[in-house]
Amino acid sequence: MPNVKLTYFNLRARGEPCRLLLAYGGIKYDDNRIPPPWDPTSTWSTLKPTTPFGQLPILEWDGVEICQSMACARFIAREVGLAGNNSLEQAQVDEIIDVIQDLINTWVKFYFAKDEAALKNFADVTLQTALGQLEKKLDSRGGQYFVGNNLSWADLHVFMYLGDLDKAAYANYPKLTSLYERVGAVPNIKAWVESRPKTDL
Amino acid sequence: LTMPAKFPKVTVKYFDTTARGETIRLILVHAGQDFKDERLTFAEFGALKPSLPFNQFPVIEIEGEGTLAQHMTICRYLANRHNLTGHTLKAKAEADESVDALNDIVEKIIPIFLTPGDDAKRELVDKALPDLQARFKTLEKRLESRGGQFLAGNTLTWADLHLHHIVHNMLAKCLATEALASCPLLTNLNERVASLPNIKKWNADNLNRNKQF
């Protein structure tokens, strides 16, 4: 069993991809949570200069530090067998990850800018367009899983993203809805979602 | 290494039942493969028998490649072809071990399965139940030791499909589903396989088939 510690804020946000993958793999780890930067009790201002790139999350794996949420998650995905089974499948997984990350990164900018008009356009247009494209892609792969007709990090990442939306947002996409339910039923994923700290983001 | 876009088409030749043919079908169904599902009567089998490699069913015909016999070999070949054997040598071995353990259980169920009449079945089940429950309990512990989510390699493999066939078709037909009474992990795994879209549709579409025995 590897010695694992994940340091991130007490949020799902950019730490949750790693947490879901670790849960799936049954890997016990130190879930080291720092109060978010906007919390008055946060230690982030003193911690930040000590970090390799002034950012979180940081994954420690058997004494080695890895930064950048996607590098950490992709590493764990490889360790737990969810990264794709050959070079082409790995690219297919990464494609879906990047689609979701584009959505998250766009939304985050609008959210912290408190741009209500942009957030509304995102929800009504950008998000719905992307969900339609994801539904079509899932269908083209056989409709059960995004890559290789078996569970991969791509499915976990889409599950994570849909879980942060209102059910109504993806109600018109039956294959995505089925995928969400089936990934959510995987025992370790189900147990983690039920037991994890409840946070706004 | 890239996966070929298309695989040679398969014709499955077996009786109109689940027994020693269904796991082959489930692998192809899960993989979204169009296949010819030939179901022969005993008379038709009799006529074909001398020409079969080992005078037995099931066999598959692979377009451009010939005939393959032996139930487990056919399953393993198709599982390998369709990403259902796990990704490491260890996972493949775990799948094989689980299937072997399940087949030990199948040997105990087959006589009940082949006995006509629900009352006669019930009588045999009552006698066999303690043994079946113990065997499934052992498999439950093995599943737990592997992380509790899948029988092999912490990923869906043909071993999980084989479990589903045995529970959904054979135990159910034998009125012996209490064999899984103390096995919450196996029960949950079976339910999750049953909810896979292709398997779910196949089972629903085939509710009125498998009438031969």
mmCIF file of C-alpha atoms in Angstrom:
data_model
loop_
_atom_site.group_PDB
_atom_site.id
_atom_site.type_symbol
_atom_site.label_atom_id
_atom_site.label_comp_id
_atom_site.label_asym_id
_atom_site.label_seq_id
_atom_site.Cartn_x
_atom_site.Cartn_y
_atom_site.Cartn_z
ATOM 1 C CA MET A 1 0.000 0.000 0.000
ATOM 2 C CA PRO A 2 1.504 3.382 -0.944
ATOM 3 C CA ASN A 3 1.871 6.130 1.653
ATOM 4 C CA VAL A 4 -0.421 8.887 0.341
ATOM 5 C CA LYS A 5 -1.314 12.395 1.492
ATOM 6 C CA LEU A 6 -3.449 14.892 -0.406
ATOM 7 C CA THR A 7 -3.273 18.524 0.677
ATOM 8 C CA TYR A 8 -6.040 20.783 -0.586
ATOM 9 C CA PHE A 9 -8.615 23.232 0.689
ATOM 10 C CA ASN A 10 -11.710 21.964 2.459
ATOM 11 C CA LEU A 11 -13.533 22.001 -0.875
ATOM 12 C CA ARG A 12 -14.313 19.444 -3.592
ATOM 13 C CA ALA A 13 -13.283 21.728 -6.492
ATOM 14 C CA ARG A 14 -9.781 20.862 -7.740
ATOM 15 C CA GLY A 15 -9.096 18.234 -5.089
ATOM 16 C CA GLU A 16 -12.067 16.014 -5.791
ATOM 17 C CA PRO A 17 -10.739 14.302 -8.964
ATOM 18 C CA CYS A 18 -7.916 12.821 -6.864
ATOM 19 C CA ARG A 19 -10.232 11.932 -3.992
ATOM 20 C CA LEU A 20 -12.666 10.061 -6.269
ATOM 21 C CA LEU A 21 -9.816 8.128 -7.914
ATOM 22 C CA LEU A 22 -8.254 7.236 -4.557
ATOM 23 C CA ALA A 23 -11.660 6.087 -3.311
ATOM 24 C CA TYR A 24 -12.187 3.910 -6.393
ATOM 25 C CA GLY A 25 -8.781 2.318 -5.955
ATOM 26 C CA GLY A 26 -9.444 1.611 -2.278
ATOM 27 C CA ILE A 27 -6.295 3.565 -1.384
ATOM 28 C CA LYS A 28 -6.184 4.898 2.179
ATOM 29 C CA TYR A 29 -4.733 8.423 2.365
ATOM 30 C CA ASP A 30 -4.367 11.448 4.602
ATOM 31 C CA ASP A 31 -7.093 13.842 3.342
ATOM 32 C CA ASN A 32 -5.317 16.979 4.558
ATOM 33 C CA ARG A 33 -7.815 19.886 4.308
ATOM 34 C CA ILE A 34 -6.906 23.572 4.747
ATOM 35 C CA PRO A 35 -9.683 26.168 5.317
ATOM 36 C CA PRO A 36 -10.334 27.975 1.981
ATOM 37 C CA PRO A 37 -8.365 31.235 1.428
ATOM 38 C CA TRP A 38 -11.482 33.362 2.105
ATOM 39 C CA ASP A 39 -11.957 31.720 5.513
ATOM 40 C CA PRO A 40 -10.480 33.909 8.320
ATOM 41 C CA THR A 41 -8.999 30.814 10.012
ATOM 42 C CA SER A 42 -7.129 29.776 6.882
ATOM 43 C CA THR A 43 -3.418 29.052 7.140
ATOM 44 C CA TRP A 44 -2.972 29.392 3.389
ATOM 45 C CA SER A 45 -1.044 32.684 3.443
ATOM 46 C CA THR A 46 1.722 31.109 5.544
ATOM 47 C CA LEU A 47 1.590 27.784 3.706
ATOM 48 C CA LYS A 48 1.603 29.180 0.160
ATOM 49 C CA PRO A 49 5.255 30.333 -0.031
ATOM 50 C CA THR A 50 6.391 26.904 1.146
ATOM 51 C CA THR A 51 4.671 25.113 -1.755
ATOM 52 C CA PRO A 52 6.477 24.274 -5.034
ATOM 53 C CA PHE A 53 4.202 26.433 -7.234
ATOM 54 C CA GLY A 54 2.203 28.483 -4.701
ATOM 55 C CA GLN A 55 -0.875 26.360 -5.353
ATOM 56 C CA LEU A 56 -2.954 23.409 -4.124
ATOM 57 C CA PRO A 57 -3.617 20.508 -4.451
ATOM 58 C CA ILE A 58 -0.339 18.776 -3.633
ATOM 59 C CA LEU A 59 -0.163 14.997 -3.739
ATOM 60 C CA GLU A 60 2.479 13.199 -1.702
ATOM 61 C CA TRP A 61 2.975 9.609 -2.882
ATOM 62 C CA ASP A 62 5.579 7.507 -1.088
ATOM 63 C CA GLY A 63 7.585 10.625 -0.261
ATOM 64 C CA VAL A 64 7.357 12.244 -3.739
ATOM 65 C CA GLU A 65 5.475 15.568 -4.125
ATOM 66 C CA ILE A 66 3.357 16.131 -7.241
ATOM 67 C CA CYS A 67 1.525 19.382 -8.012
ATOM 68 C CA GLN A 68 -1.098 20.393 -10.621
ATOM 69 C CA SER A 69 -4.496 18.809 -10.044
ATOM 70 C CA MET A 70 -4.665 17.111 -13.437
ATOM 71 C CA ALA A 71 -1.125 15.687 -13.258
ATOM 72 C CA CYS A 72 -1.938 14.260 -9.820
ATOM 73 C CA ALA A 73 -5.249 12.822 -10.965
ATOM 74 C CA ARG A 74 -3.828 11.313 -14.159
ATOM 75 C CA PHE A 75 -1.070 9.667 -12.109
ATOM 76 C CA ILE A 76 -3.564 8.158 -9.680
ATOM 77 C CA ALA A 77 -5.744 7.083 -12.622
ATOM 78 C CA ARG A 78 -2.769 5.147 -14.028
ATOM 79 C CA GLU A 79 -2.070 3.609 -10.620
ATOM 80 C CA VAL A 80 -5.664 2.376 -10.229
ATOM 81 C CA GLY A 81 -6.094 1.222 -13.837
ATOM 82 C CA LEU A 82 -8.475 3.963 -14.994
ATOM 83 C CA ALA A 83 -6.236 5.944 -17.368
ATOM 84 C CA GLY A 84 -7.024 4.001 -20.574
ATOM 85 C CA ASN A 85 -5.511 0.679 -21.643
ATOM 86 C CA ASN A 86 -3.331 1.794 -24.556
ATOM 87 C CA SER A 87 -2.008 5.049 -26.001
ATOM 88 C CA LEU A 88 -5.124 5.754 -28.052
ATOM 89 C CA GLU A 89 -7.497 5.070 -25.145
ATOM 90 C CA GLN A 90 -5.407 7.350 -22.935
ATOM 91 C CA ALA A 91 -5.926 10.114 -25.490
ATOM 92 C CA GLN A 92 -9.651 9.398 -25.552
ATOM 93 C CA VAL A 93 -9.777 9.686 -21.752
ATOM 94 C CA ASP A 94 -7.770 12.929 -21.812
ATOM 95 C CA GLU A 95 -10.114 14.364 -24.445
ATOM 96 C CA ILE A 96 -13.115 14.037 -22.123
ATOM 97 C CA ILE A 97 -11.124 15.347 -19.149
ATOM 98 C CA ASP A 98 -10.158 18.439 -21.148
ATOM 99 C CA VAL A 99 -13.780 19.059 -22.227
ATOM 100 C CA ILE A 100 -14.877 19.023 -18.572
ATOM 101 C CA GLN A 101 -11.923 21.158 -17.472
ATOM 102 C CA ASP A 102 -12.791 23.775 -20.122
ATOM 103 C CA LEU A 103 -16.307 23.964 -18.650
ATOM 104 C CA ILE A 104 -15.050 24.181 -15.061
ATOM 105 C CA ASN A 105 -12.392 26.799 -15.804
ATOM 106 C CA THR A 106 -14.854 28.971 -17.767
ATOM 107 C CA TRP A 107 -17.467 28.763 -15.011
ATOM 108 C CA VAL A 108 -14.952 29.516 -12.224
ATOM 109 C CA LYS A 109 -13.921 32.814 -13.874
ATOM 110 C CA PHE A 110 -17.574 33.969 -14.078
ATOM 111 C CA TYR A 111 -18.336 32.726 -10.528
ATOM 112 C CA PHE A 112 -15.533 34.625 -8.823
ATOM 113 C CA ALA A 113 -16.232 37.708 -10.965
ATOM 114 C CA LYS A 114 -19.898 37.447 -9.816
ATOM 115 C CA ASP A 115 -20.896 37.937 -13.468
ATOM 116 C CA GLU A 116 -24.571 36.913 -13.309
ATOM 117 C CA ALA A 117 -25.245 37.461 -17.006
ATOM 118 C CA ALA A 118 -22.274 35.335 -18.018
ATOM 119 C CA LEU A 119 -23.258 32.622 -15.530
ATOM 120 C CA LYS A 120 -26.763 32.524 -16.981
ATOM 121 C CA ASN A 121 -25.460 32.292 -20.548
ATOM 122 C CA PHE A 122 -23.077 29.564 -19.407
ATOM 123 C CA ALA A 123 -25.904 27.508 -17.903
ATOM 124 C CA ASP A 124 -28.371 28.052 -20.752
ATOM 125 C CA VAL A 125 -26.050 27.824 -23.756
ATOM 126 C CA THR A 126 -22.466 26.730 -23.111
ATOM 127 C CA LEU A 127 -23.288 23.940 -20.692
ATOM 128 C CA GLN A 128 -26.236 22.553 -22.640
ATOM 129 C CA THR A 129 -24.230 22.552 -25.879
ATOM 130 C CA ALA A 130 -21.381 20.658 -24.184
ATOM 131 C CA LEU A 131 -23.731 18.134 -22.552
ATOM 132 C CA GLY A 132 -25.302 17.436 -25.950
ATOM 133 C CA GLN A 133 -21.843 16.864 -27.412
ATOM 134 C CA LEU A 134 -20.862 14.583 -24.539
ATOM 135 C CA GLU A 135 -24.083 12.581 -24.903
ATOM 136 C CA LYS A 136 -23.333 12.127 -28.613
ATOM 137 C CA LYS A 137 -19.745 11.077 -27.918
ATOM 138 C CA LEU A 138 -20.880 8.573 -25.281
ATOM 139 C CA ASP A 139 -23.396 7.180 -27.751
ATOM 140 C CA SER A 140 -20.705 6.833 -30.433
ATOM 141 C CA ARG A 141 -18.626 4.728 -28.032
ATOM 142 C CA GLY A 142 -21.480 2.261 -27.476
ATOM 143 C CA GLY A 143 -23.411 4.270 -24.880
ATOM 144 C CA GLN A 144 -22.174 2.545 -21.717
ATOM 145 C CA TYR A 145 -18.799 4.174 -20.957
ATOM 146 C CA PHE A 146 -16.760 6.918 -22.592
ATOM 147 C CA VAL A 147 -13.639 4.870 -23.367
ATOM 148 C CA GLY A 148 -13.013 1.210 -24.172
ATOM 149 C CA ASN A 149 -16.540 0.169 -23.133
ATOM 150 C CA ASN A 150 -15.329 -0.042 -19.533
ATOM 151 C CA LEU A 151 -15.064 2.352 -16.589
ATOM 152 C CA SER A 152 -12.268 4.940 -16.863
ATOM 153 C CA TRP A 153 -11.276 8.230 -15.282
ATOM 154 C CA ALA A 154 -13.311 9.926 -18.052
ATOM 155 C CA ASP A 155 -16.514 8.483 -16.575
ATOM 156 C CA LEU A 156 -15.467 9.419 -13.032
ATOM 157 C CA HIS A 157 -14.736 12.996 -14.137
ATOM 158 C CA VAL A 158 -18.081 13.370 -15.895
ATOM 159 C CA PHE A 159 -19.764 11.868 -12.796
ATOM 160 C CA MET A 160 -17.992 14.438 -10.631
ATOM 161 C CA TYR A 161 -19.074 17.310 -12.891
ATOM 162 C CA LEU A 162 -22.722 16.197 -13.234
ATOM 163 C CA GLY A 163 -22.890 15.759 -9.466
ATOM 164 C CA ASP A 164 -22.264 19.489 -9.061
ATOM 165 C CA LEU A 165 -25.169 20.392 -11.399
ATOM 166 C CA ASP A 166 -28.914 20.387 -10.838
ATOM 167 C CA LYS A 167 -30.407 17.127 -12.115
ATOM 168 C CA ALA A 168 -32.548 19.224 -14.439
ATOM 169 C CA ALA A 169 -29.459 20.388 -16.334
ATOM 170 C CA TYR A 170 -28.811 16.919 -17.763
ATOM 171 C CA ALA A 171 -32.345 15.533 -17.675
ATOM 172 C CA ASN A 172 -32.543 15.554 -21.487
ATOM 173 C CA TYR A 173 -29.473 13.325 -21.824
ATOM 174 C CA PRO A 174 -30.464 9.746 -20.967
ATOM 175 C CA LYS A 175 -27.068 8.132 -21.565
ATOM 176 C CA LEU A 176 -25.285 10.695 -19.385
ATOM 177 C CA THR A 177 -27.982 10.221 -16.740
ATOM 178 C CA SER A 178 -27.527 6.433 -16.828
ATOM 179 C CA LEU A 179 -23.753 6.818 -16.607
ATOM 180 C CA TYR A 180 -24.125 9.139 -13.618
ATOM 181 C CA GLU A 181 -26.321 6.617 -11.800
ATOM 182 C CA ARG A 182 -24.095 3.644 -12.611
ATOM 183 C CA VAL A 183 -20.825 5.323 -11.574
ATOM 184 C CA GLY A 184 -22.579 6.521 -8.420
ATOM 185 C CA ALA A 185 -23.512 2.927 -7.627
ATOM 186 C CA VAL A 186 -19.897 1.657 -7.629
ATOM 187 C CA PRO A 187 -19.448 0.752 -3.953
ATOM 188 C CA ASN A 188 -16.395 2.862 -3.072
ATOM 189 C CA ILE A 189 -17.708 5.863 -5.023
ATOM 190 C CA LYS A 190 -21.092 5.583 -3.321
ATOM 191 C CA ALA A 191 -19.493 5.310 0.118
ATOM 192 C CA TRP A 192 -17.185 8.291 -0.498
ATOM 193 C CA VAL A 193 -19.949 10.581 -1.819
ATOM 194 C CA GLU A 194 -22.098 9.711 1.202
ATOM 195 C CA SER A 195 -19.329 10.218 3.756
ATOM 196 C CA ARG A 196 -17.254 13.106 2.381
ATOM 197 C CA PRO A 197 -17.381 16.539 4.060
ATOM 198 C CA LYS A 198 -20.235 18.633 2.648
ATOM 199 C CA THR A 199 -18.904 21.876 1.161
ATOM 200 C CA ASP A 200 -20.401 24.533 -1.123
ATOM 201 C CA LEU A 201 -17.760 24.107 -3.834
ATOM 202 C CA LEU B 1 -1.075 -0.562 -29.994
ATOM 203 C CA THR B 2 -4.539 0.397 -31.191
ATOM 204 C CA MET B 3 -7.748 -1.599 -31.076
ATOM 205 C CA PRO B 4 -9.112 -2.753 -34.466
ATOM 206 C CA ALA B 5 -12.302 -0.894 -35.274
ATOM 207 C CA LYS B 6 -14.151 -4.041 -36.335
ATOM 208 C CA PHE B 7 -13.925 -7.629 -35.165
ATOM 209 C CA PRO B 8 -14.774 -10.701 -37.289
ATOM 210 C CA LYS B 9 -18.448 -11.546 -36.841
ATOM 211 C CA VAL B 10 -19.325 -14.419 -34.512
ATOM 212 C CA THR B 11 -22.061 -17.052 -34.816
ATOM 213 C CA VAL B 12 -22.933 -18.718 -31.525
ATOM 214 C CA LYS B 13 -24.364 -22.238 -31.839
ATOM 215 C CA TYR B 14 -26.076 -23.641 -28.754
ATOM 216 C CA PHE B 15 -29.431 -24.888 -27.474
ATOM 217 C CA ASP B 16 -32.323 -22.575 -26.668
ATOM 218 C CA THR B 17 -31.272 -22.171 -23.061
ATOM 219 C CA THR B 18 -28.797 -20.217 -20.935
ATOM 220 C CA ALA B 19 -26.813 -22.948 -19.109
ATOM 221 C CA ARG B 20 -23.439 -23.294 -20.872
ATOM 222 C CA GLY B 21 -24.094 -20.712 -23.568
ATOM 223 C CA GLU B 22 -25.260 -17.529 -21.916
ATOM 224 C CA THR B 23 -21.966 -16.083 -20.699
ATOM 225 C CA ILE B 24 -20.697 -16.193 -24.298
ATOM 226 C CA ARG B 25 -23.754 -14.201 -25.353
ATOM 227 C CA LEU B 26 -23.393 -11.739 -22.443
ATOM 228 C CA ILE B 27 -19.782 -10.965 -23.407
ATOM 229 C CA LEU B 28 -20.825 -10.200 -26.982
ATOM 230 C CA VAL B 29 -23.885 -8.250 -25.821
ATOM 231 C CA HIS B 30 -21.881 -6.121 -23.386
ATOM 232 C CA ALA B 31 -19.320 -5.471 -26.116
ATOM 233 C CA GLY B 32 -22.070 -4.190 -28.397
ATOM 234 C CA GLN B 33 -21.247 -6.825 -31.012
ATOM 235 C CA ASP B 34 -23.812 -7.919 -33.586
ATOM 236 C CA PHE B 35 -23.682 -11.706 -33.521
ATOM 237 C CA LYS B 36 -25.723 -14.562 -34.904
ATOM 238 C CA ASP B 37 -27.468 -16.272 -31.973
ATOM 239 C CA GLU B 38 -28.288 -19.733 -33.375
ATOM 240 C CA ARG B 39 -30.384 -21.904 -31.106
ATOM 241 C CA LEU B 40 -30.716 -25.521 -32.210
ATOM 242 C CA THR B 41 -33.149 -28.243 -31.157
ATOM 243 C CA PHE B 42 -31.867 -31.575 -29.873
ATOM 244 C CA ALA B 43 -32.647 -33.118 -33.266
ATOM 245 C CA GLU B 44 -30.721 -30.403 -35.119
ATOM 246 C CA PHE B 45 -27.822 -30.813 -32.704
ATOM 247 C CA GLY B 46 -27.865 -34.549 -33.273
ATOM 248 C CA ALA B 47 -27.497 -34.043 -37.008
ATOM 249 C CA LEU B 48 -24.666 -31.560 -36.538
ATOM 250 C CA LYS B 49 -22.868 -33.459 -33.761
ATOM 251 C CA PRO B 50 -20.466 -35.585 -35.821
ATOM 252 C CA SER B 51 -19.113 -32.486 -37.537
ATOM 253 C CA LEU B 52 -18.470 -30.547 -34.311
ATOM 254 C CA PRO B 53 -14.804 -30.424 -33.118
ATOM 255 C CA PHE B 54 -15.540 -32.315 -29.890
ATOM 256 C CA ASN B 55 -19.094 -33.407 -30.707
ATOM 257 C CA GLN B 56 -20.362 -30.853 -28.164
ATOM 258 C CA PHE B 57 -22.115 -27.503 -27.755
ATOM 259 C CA PRO B 58 -21.485 -24.608 -27.547
ATOM 260 C CA VAL B 59 -19.295 -23.735 -30.517
ATOM 261 C CA ILE B 60 -18.715 -20.408 -32.188
ATOM 262 C CA GLU B 61 -17.906 -19.724 -35.819
ATOM 263 C CA ILE B 62 -15.618 -16.743 -36.303
ATOM 264 C CA GLU B 63 -15.907 -15.158 -39.741
ATOM 265 C CA GLY B 64 -12.704 -15.876 -41.661
ATOM 266 C CA GLU B 65 -11.118 -17.767 -38.747
ATOM 267 C CA GLY B 66 -13.063 -21.018 -38.345
ATOM 268 C CA THR B 67 -14.740 -22.797 -35.432
ATOM 269 C CA LEU B 68 -13.834 -22.599 -31.762
ATOM 270 C CA ALA B 69 -15.159 -25.083 -29.184
ATOM 271 C CA GLN B 70 -15.125 -25.451 -25.382
ATOM 272 C CA HIS B 71 -17.359 -23.102 -23.415
ATOM 273 C CA MET B 72 -14.690 -21.518 -21.202
ATOM 274 C CA THR B 73 -12.216 -21.120 -24.040
ATOM 275 C CA ILE B 74 -14.826 -19.336 -26.131
ATOM 276 C CA CYS B 75 -15.648 -17.016 -23.220
ATOM 277 C CA ARG B 76 -11.980 -16.265 -22.533
ATOM 278 C CA TYR B 77 -11.213 -15.626 -26.218
ATOM 279 C CA LEU B 78 -14.105 -13.173 -26.589
ATOM 280 C CA ALA B 79 -13.366 -11.553 -23.222
ATOM 281 C CA ASN B 80 -9.765 -10.961 -24.302
ATOM 282 C CA ARG B 81 -10.983 -9.582 -27.598
ATOM 283 C CA HIS B 82 -13.368 -7.158 -25.895
ATOM 284 C CA ASN B 83 -11.460 -5.727 -22.920
ATOM 285 C CA LEU B 84 -13.152 -7.947 -20.347
ATOM 286 C CA THR B 85 -10.168 -9.774 -18.822
ATOM 287 C CA GLY B 86 -8.605 -6.959 -16.782
ATOM 288 C CA HIS B 87 -5.402 -5.174 -17.718
ATOM 289 C CA THR B 88 -2.685 -7.150 -15.937
ATOM 290 C CA LEU B 89 -1.562 -10.761 -15.746
ATOM 291 C CA LYS B 90 -2.715 -10.786 -12.131
ATOM 292 C CA ALA B 91 -6.194 -9.524 -13.073
ATOM 293 C CA LYS B 92 -6.536 -12.204 -15.757
ATOM 294 C CA ALA B 93 -5.621 -14.840 -13.175
ATOM 295 C CA GLU B 94 -8.103 -13.407 -10.687
ATOM 296 C CA ALA B 95 -10.833 -13.591 -13.342
ATOM 297 C CA ASP B 96 -9.943 -17.198 -14.167
ATOM 298 C CA GLU B 97 -9.881 -18.136 -10.483
ATOM 299 C CA SER B 98 -13.315 -16.572 -9.924
ATOM 300 C CA VAL B 99 -14.745 -18.339 -12.978
ATOM 301 C CA ASP B 100 -13.298 -21.682 -11.851
ATOM 302 C CA ALA B 101 -14.865 -21.180 -8.410
ATOM 303 C CA LEU B 102 -18.183 -20.260 -10.016
ATOM 304 C CA ASN B 103 -18.015 -23.343 -12.250
ATOM 305 C CA ASP B 104 -17.526 -25.548 -9.178
ATOM 306 C CA ILE B 105 -20.840 -24.088 -7.995
ATOM 307 C CA VAL B 106 -22.446 -24.557 -11.431
ATOM 308 C CA GLU B 107 -21.670 -28.295 -11.281
ATOM 309 C CA LYS B 108 -23.786 -28.469 -8.092
ATOM 310 C CA ILE B 109 -26.609 -26.495 -9.708
ATOM 311 C CA ILE B 110 -26.779 -28.292 -13.077
ATOM 312 C CA PRO B 111 -28.608 -31.413 -11.802
ATOM 313 C CA ILE B 112 -31.252 -29.161 -10.211
ATOM 314 C CA PHE B 113 -31.434 -27.003 -13.343
ATOM 315 C CA LEU B 114 -32.066 -30.053 -15.519
ATOM 316 C CA THR B 115 -34.729 -31.544 -13.214
ATOM 317 C CA PRO B 116 -38.205 -30.858 -14.613
ATOM 318 C CA GLY B 117 -40.938 -29.483 -12.346
ATOM 319 C CA ASP B 118 -40.798 -26.804 -9.650
ATOM 320 C CA ASP B 119 -41.627 -29.220 -6.783
ATOM 321 C CA ALA B 120 -38.829 -31.614 -7.723
ATOM 322 C CA LYS B 121 -36.458 -28.639 -8.097
ATOM 323 C CA ARG B 122 -37.488 -27.271 -4.700
ATOM 324 C CA GLU B 123 -36.757 -30.608 -3.023
ATOM 325 C CA LEU B 124 -33.263 -30.764 -4.500
ATOM 326 C CA VAL B 125 -32.625 -27.101 -3.640
ATOM 327 C CA ASP B 126 -33.571 -27.621 0.021
ATOM 328 C CA LYS B 127 -30.952 -30.382 0.242
ATOM 329 C CA ALA B 128 -28.284 -28.438 -1.651
ATOM 330 C CA LEU B 129 -28.836 -24.980 -0.116
ATOM 331 C CA PRO B 130 -26.429 -25.166 2.891
ATOM 332 C CA ASP B 131 -23.617 -26.254 0.575
ATOM 333 C CA LEU B 132 -24.448 -23.583 -2.035
ATOM 334 C CA GLN B 133 -24.623 -20.875 0.636
ATOM 335 C CA ALA B 134 -21.241 -21.904 2.023
ATOM 336 C CA ARG B 135 -19.660 -21.862 -1.434
ATOM 337 C CA PHE B 136 -21.040 -18.395 -2.247
ATOM 338 C CA LYS B 137 -19.937 -17.165 1.184
ATOM 339 C CA THR B 138 -16.378 -18.234 0.347
ATOM 340 C CA LEU B 139 -16.572 -16.342 -2.938
ATOM 341 C CA GLU B 140 -17.982 -13.323 -1.075
ATOM 342 C CA LYS B 141 -14.904 -13.291 1.186
ATOM 343 C CA ARG B 142 -12.645 -13.509 -1.878
ATOM 344 C CA LEU B 143 -14.503 -10.571 -3.458
ATOM 345 C CA GLU B 144 -14.097 -8.609 -0.235
ATOM 346 C CA SER B 145 -10.350 -9.313 -0.177
ATOM 347 C CA ARG B 146 -10.132 -7.882 -3.718
ATOM 348 C CA GLY B 147 -11.728 -4.571 -2.675
ATOM 349 C CA GLY B 148 -15.372 -5.617 -2.889
ATOM 350 C CA GLN B 149 -16.268 -3.920 -6.175
ATOM 351 C CA PHE B 150 -15.435 -6.519 -8.859
ATOM 352 C CA LEU B 151 -14.263 -10.147 -8.830
ATOM 353 C CA ALA B 152 -10.977 -9.438 -10.645
ATOM 354 C CA GLY B 153 -8.567 -6.543 -11.055
ATOM 355 C CA ASN B 154 -10.979 -4.015 -9.481
ATOM 356 C CA THR B 155 -12.604 -3.704 -12.913
ATOM 357 C CA LEU B 156 -15.488 -5.311 -14.804
ATOM 358 C CA THR B 157 -14.420 -8.644 -16.308
ATOM 359 C CA TRP B 158 -16.130 -11.683 -17.804
ATOM 360 C CA ALA B 159 -16.050 -13.216 -14.296
ATOM 361 C CA ASP B 160 -18.652 -10.656 -13.216
ATOM 362 C CA LEU B 161 -20.776 -11.442 -16.302
ATOM 363 C CA HIS B 162 -20.515 -15.166 -15.512
ATOM 364 C CA LEU B 163 -21.653 -14.476 -11.930
ATOM 365 C CA HIS B 164 -24.626 -12.524 -13.274
ATOM 366 C CA HIS B 165 -25.643 -15.352 -15.622
ATOM 367 C CA ILE B 166 -25.448 -17.899 -12.816
ATOM 368 C CA VAL B 167 -27.525 -15.779 -10.428
ATOM 369 C CA HIS B 168 -30.003 -14.282 -12.903
ATOM 370 C CA ASN B 169 -30.600 -17.395 -14.987
ATOM 371 C CA MET B 170 -29.528 -20.554 -13.204
ATOM 372 C CA LEU B 171 -30.223 -19.811 -9.540
ATOM 373 C CA ALA B 172 -33.458 -18.065 -10.484
ATOM 374 C CA LYS B 173 -34.678 -20.969 -12.635
ATOM 375 C CA CYS B 174 -33.785 -23.384 -9.827
ATOM 376 C CA LEU B 175 -35.628 -21.231 -7.272
ATOM 377 C CA ALA B 176 -32.346 -21.088 -5.362
ATOM 378 C CA THR B 177 -31.586 -17.390 -5.068
ATOM 379 C CA GLU B 178 -31.307 -17.754 -1.255
ATOM 380 C CA ALA B 179 -27.898 -19.232 -2.043
ATOM 381 C CA LEU B 180 -26.744 -15.583 -1.949
ATOM 382 C CA ALA B 181 -28.492 -14.846 1.374
ATOM 383 C CA SER B 182 -25.382 -13.750 3.329
ATOM 384 C CA CYS B 183 -23.539 -12.242 0.379
ATOM 385 C CA PRO B 184 -24.243 -8.491 0.166
ATOM 386 C CA LEU B 185 -21.194 -7.744 -2.017
ATOM 387 C CA LEU B 186 -22.006 -10.463 -4.583
ATOM 388 C CA THR B 187 -25.676 -9.397 -4.527
ATOM 389 C CA ASN B 188 -24.682 -5.768 -5.162
ATOM 390 C CA LEU B 189 -22.229 -6.777 -7.912
ATOM 391 C CA ASN B 190 -24.913 -8.856 -9.616
ATOM 392 C CA GLU B 191 -27.335 -5.899 -9.486
ATOM 393 C CA ARG B 192 -24.733 -3.569 -10.989
ATOM 394 C CA VAL B 193 -24.043 -5.978 -13.864
ATOM 395 C CA ALA B 194 -27.808 -6.294 -14.394
ATOM 396 C CA SER B 195 -28.051 -2.488 -14.705
ATOM 397 C CA LEU B 196 -25.441 -2.245 -17.492
ATOM 398 C CA PRO B 197 -27.478 -0.876 -20.413
ATOM 399 C CA ASN B 198 -26.733 -3.633 -22.954
ATOM 400 C CA ILE B 199 -27.172 -6.464 -20.432
ATOM 401 C CA LYS B 200 -30.366 -4.883 -19.105
ATOM 402 C CA LYS B 201 -31.853 -4.656 -22.588
ATOM 403 C CA TRP B 202 -30.766 -8.213 -23.499
ATOM 404 C CA ASN B 203 -32.341 -9.693 -20.371
ATOM 405 C CA ALA B 204 -35.583 -7.759 -20.940
ATOM 406 C CA ASP B 205 -35.738 -8.735 -24.628
ATOM 407 C CA ASN B 206 -35.084 -12.416 -23.808
ATOM 408 C CA LEU B 207 -37.597 -12.882 -20.987
ATOM 409 C CA ASN B 208 -39.594 -15.350 -23.066
ATOM 410 C CA ARG B 209 -36.715 -17.322 -24.526
ATOM 411 C CA ASN B 210 -34.608 -20.174 -23.179
ATOM 412 C CA LYS B 211 -37.498 -22.588 -23.242
ATOM 413 C CA GLN B 212 -35.677 -25.751 -24.172
ATOM 414 C CA PHE B 213 -34.557 -26.757 -20.678
#
